[in-house]
CSV table of C-alpha atoms in Angstrom, one decimal:
chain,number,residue,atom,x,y,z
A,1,UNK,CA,0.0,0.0,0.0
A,2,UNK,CA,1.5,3.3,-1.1
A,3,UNK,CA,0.7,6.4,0.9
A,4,UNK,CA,0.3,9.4,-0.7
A,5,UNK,CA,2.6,12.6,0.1
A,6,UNK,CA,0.5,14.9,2.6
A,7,UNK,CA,0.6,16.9,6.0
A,8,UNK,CA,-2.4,16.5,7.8
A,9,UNK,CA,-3.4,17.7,11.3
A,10,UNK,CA,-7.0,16.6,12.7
A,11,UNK,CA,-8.5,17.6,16.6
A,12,UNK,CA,-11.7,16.8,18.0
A,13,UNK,CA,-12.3,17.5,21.6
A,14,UNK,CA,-15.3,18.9,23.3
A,15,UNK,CA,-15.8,22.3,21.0
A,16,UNK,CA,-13.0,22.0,19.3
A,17,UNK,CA,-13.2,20.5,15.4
A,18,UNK,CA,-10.4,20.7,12.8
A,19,UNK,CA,-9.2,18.4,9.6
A,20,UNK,CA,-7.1,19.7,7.6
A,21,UNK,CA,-5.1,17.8,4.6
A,22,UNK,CA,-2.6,19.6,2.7
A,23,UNK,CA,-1.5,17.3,-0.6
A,24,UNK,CA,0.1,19.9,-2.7
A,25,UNK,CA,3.4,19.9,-0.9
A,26,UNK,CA,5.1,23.6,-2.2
A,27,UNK,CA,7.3,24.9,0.1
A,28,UNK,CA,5.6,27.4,1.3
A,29,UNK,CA,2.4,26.0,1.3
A,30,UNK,CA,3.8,23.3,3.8
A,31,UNK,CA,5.2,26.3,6.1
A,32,UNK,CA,1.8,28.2,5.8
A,33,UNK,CA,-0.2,24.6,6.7
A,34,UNK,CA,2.2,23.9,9.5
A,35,UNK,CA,2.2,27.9,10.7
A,36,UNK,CA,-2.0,27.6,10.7
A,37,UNK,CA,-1.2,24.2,13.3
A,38,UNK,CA,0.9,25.9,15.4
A,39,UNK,CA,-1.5,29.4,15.2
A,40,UNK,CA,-4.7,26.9,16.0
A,41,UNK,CA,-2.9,24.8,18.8
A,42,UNK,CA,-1.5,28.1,20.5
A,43,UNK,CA,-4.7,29.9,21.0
A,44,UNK,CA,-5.9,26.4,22.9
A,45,UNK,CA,-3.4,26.5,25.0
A,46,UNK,CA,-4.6,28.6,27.9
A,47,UNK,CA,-8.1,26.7,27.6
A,48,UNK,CA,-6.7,23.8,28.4
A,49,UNK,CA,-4.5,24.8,31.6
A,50,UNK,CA,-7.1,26.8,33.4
A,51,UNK,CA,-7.5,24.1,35.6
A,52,UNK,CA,-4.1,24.4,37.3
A,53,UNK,CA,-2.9,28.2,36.2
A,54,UNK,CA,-5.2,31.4,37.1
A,55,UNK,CA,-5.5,32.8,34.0
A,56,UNK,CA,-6.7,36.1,34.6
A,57,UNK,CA,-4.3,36.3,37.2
A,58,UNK,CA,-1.7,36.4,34.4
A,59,UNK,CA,-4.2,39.0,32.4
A,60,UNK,CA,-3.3,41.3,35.5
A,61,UNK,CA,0.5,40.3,35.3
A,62,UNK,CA,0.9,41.1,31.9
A,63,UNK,CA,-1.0,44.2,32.5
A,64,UNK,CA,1.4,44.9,35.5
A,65,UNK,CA,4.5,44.0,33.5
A,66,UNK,CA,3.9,45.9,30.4
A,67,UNK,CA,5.8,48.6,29.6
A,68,UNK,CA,6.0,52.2,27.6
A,69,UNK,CA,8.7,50.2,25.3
A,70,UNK,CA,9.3,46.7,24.5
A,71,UNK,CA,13.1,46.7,26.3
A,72,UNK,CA,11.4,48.2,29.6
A,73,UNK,CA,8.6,45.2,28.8
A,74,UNK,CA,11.6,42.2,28.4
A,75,UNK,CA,13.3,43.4,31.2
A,76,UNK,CA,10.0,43.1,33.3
A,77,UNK,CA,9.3,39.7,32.2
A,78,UNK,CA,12.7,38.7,33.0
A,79,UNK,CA,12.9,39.7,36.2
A,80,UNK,CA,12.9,37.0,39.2
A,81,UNK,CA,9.9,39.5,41.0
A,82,UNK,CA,8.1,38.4,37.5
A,83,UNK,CA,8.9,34.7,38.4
A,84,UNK,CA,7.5,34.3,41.8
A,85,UNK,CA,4.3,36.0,41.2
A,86,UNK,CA,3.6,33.9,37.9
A,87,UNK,CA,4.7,31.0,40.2
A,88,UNK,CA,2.1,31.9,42.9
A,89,UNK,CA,-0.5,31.8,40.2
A,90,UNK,CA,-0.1,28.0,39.5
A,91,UNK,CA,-2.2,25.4,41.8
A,92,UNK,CA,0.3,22.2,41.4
A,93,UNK,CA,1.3,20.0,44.5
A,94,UNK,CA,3.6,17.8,42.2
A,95,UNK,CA,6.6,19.7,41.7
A,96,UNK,CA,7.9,18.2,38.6
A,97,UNK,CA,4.6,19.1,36.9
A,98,UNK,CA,4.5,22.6,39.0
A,99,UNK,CA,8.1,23.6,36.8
A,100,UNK,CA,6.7,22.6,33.2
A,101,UNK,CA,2.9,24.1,34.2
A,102,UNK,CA,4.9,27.7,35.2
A,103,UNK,CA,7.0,27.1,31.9
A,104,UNK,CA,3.8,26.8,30.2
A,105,UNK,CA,2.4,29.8,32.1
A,106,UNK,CA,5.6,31.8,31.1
A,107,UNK,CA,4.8,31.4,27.4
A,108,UNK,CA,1.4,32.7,27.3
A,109,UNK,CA,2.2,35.3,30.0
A,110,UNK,CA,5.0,36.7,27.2
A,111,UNK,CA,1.9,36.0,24.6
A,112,UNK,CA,-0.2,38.0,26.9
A,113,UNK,CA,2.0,40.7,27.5
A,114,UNK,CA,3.2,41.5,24.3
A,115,UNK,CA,0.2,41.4,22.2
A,116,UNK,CA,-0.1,45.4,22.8
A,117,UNK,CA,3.0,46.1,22.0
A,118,UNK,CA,3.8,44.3,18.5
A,119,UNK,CA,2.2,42.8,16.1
A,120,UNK,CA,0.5,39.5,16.9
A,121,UNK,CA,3.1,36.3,17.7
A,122,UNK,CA,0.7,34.8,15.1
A,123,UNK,CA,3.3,33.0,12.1
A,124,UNK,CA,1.5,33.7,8.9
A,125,UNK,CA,-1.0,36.5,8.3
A,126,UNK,CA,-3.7,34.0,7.4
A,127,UNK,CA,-3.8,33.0,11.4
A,128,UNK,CA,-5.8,29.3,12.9
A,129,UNK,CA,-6.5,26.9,10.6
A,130,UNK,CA,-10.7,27.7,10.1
A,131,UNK,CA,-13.3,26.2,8.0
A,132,UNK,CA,-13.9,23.3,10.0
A,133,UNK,CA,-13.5,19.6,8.9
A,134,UNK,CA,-12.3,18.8,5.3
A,135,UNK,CA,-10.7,15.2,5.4
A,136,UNK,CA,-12.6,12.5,7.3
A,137,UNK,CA,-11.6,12.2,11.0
A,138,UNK,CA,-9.2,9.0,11.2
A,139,UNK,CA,-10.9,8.0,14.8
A,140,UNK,CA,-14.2,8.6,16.2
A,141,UNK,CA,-12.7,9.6,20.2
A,142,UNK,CA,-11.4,13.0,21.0
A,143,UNK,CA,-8.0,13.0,19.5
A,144,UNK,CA,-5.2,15.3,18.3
A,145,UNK,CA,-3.5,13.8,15.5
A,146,UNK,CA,-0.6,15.1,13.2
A,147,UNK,CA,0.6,12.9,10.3
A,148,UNK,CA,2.7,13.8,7.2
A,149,UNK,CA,4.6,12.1,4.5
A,150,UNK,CA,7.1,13.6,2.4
A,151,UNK,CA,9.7,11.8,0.3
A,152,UNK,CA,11.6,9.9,3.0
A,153,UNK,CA,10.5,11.7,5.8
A,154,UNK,CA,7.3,10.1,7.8
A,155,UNK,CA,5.8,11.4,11.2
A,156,UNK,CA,2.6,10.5,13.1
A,157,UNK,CA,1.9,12.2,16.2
A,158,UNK,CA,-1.5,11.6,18.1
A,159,UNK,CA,-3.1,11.7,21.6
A,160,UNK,CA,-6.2,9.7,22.1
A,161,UNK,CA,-8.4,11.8,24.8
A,162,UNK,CA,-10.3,9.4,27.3
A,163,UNK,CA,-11.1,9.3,30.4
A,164,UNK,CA,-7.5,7.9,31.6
A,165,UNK,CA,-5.8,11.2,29.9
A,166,UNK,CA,-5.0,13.5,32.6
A,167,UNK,CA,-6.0,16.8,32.2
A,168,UNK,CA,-3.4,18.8,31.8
């Protein structure tokens, strides 16, 4: 059985419905495809850690740490104060999972933060991948699922969400 060339990224969970199939593999096509993943999987992000991390908590941080200019703002977001208070704003007992839920927090507080003072962090102008489901989901279950084949070069990526996937 010969698979055909493609990048394709499919998601279904609660709200959230995407399937995508890209076949025409241009160069910059494929960047703009894989751009619209990242642009659709970033915005989720916070959605899915507002269990653990107080999200508007970080709304008031950024808030706090912006600055008149963006040196003043990286400075701010930098600084070890900056740290303990985004620190304080995750609810983890587990310290392992503590460090990579404040590394997580980090990221969208910079996201946060910096959405006022530059253009968005978005990768191409186009933004999320939209228009809803184009290729037939591979599995019924909530899953995220990222496959692609191109000349030598295969990768399958995919989370099956059930009751046994931990949350965050």
């Amino acid at each position: 059985m010969r698979i055909e060339e493609h990048v394709a990224f499919t998601a279904k969970h609660n709200d959230w419905q995407v399937a995508k199939k890209l076949t025409e593999l241009e160069d910059e096509a494929v960047a703009h495809f894989l751009a619209g993943i990242a642009n659709s999987v970033n915005t989720r992000i916070p959605h899915y850690m507002s269990e653990n991390i107080d999200l508007e908590g970080i709304r008031r941080l950024a808030e706090e740490v912006r600055k008149d200019t963006l040196s003043d703002t990286i400075v701010a977001l930098k600084s070890p104060g900056t740290s303990r208070k985004l620190g304080a704003l995750v609810k983890e007992g587990d310290k392992k999972l503590k460090k990579l839920l404040v590394d997580a927090a980090k990221a969208v507080l910079v996201r946060i933060t910096l959405e006022e003072i530059v253009p968005p962090v978005n990768y191409p102008p186009e933004g999320e991948l939209t228009g809803g489901v184009d290729v037939e989901f591979p599995y019924e279950e909530d899953h995220v699922n990222f496959t692609a084949k191109h000349g030598k070069w295969i990768v399958v990526k995919r989370l099956i969400i059930d009751e046994k996937t931990p949350p965050t």
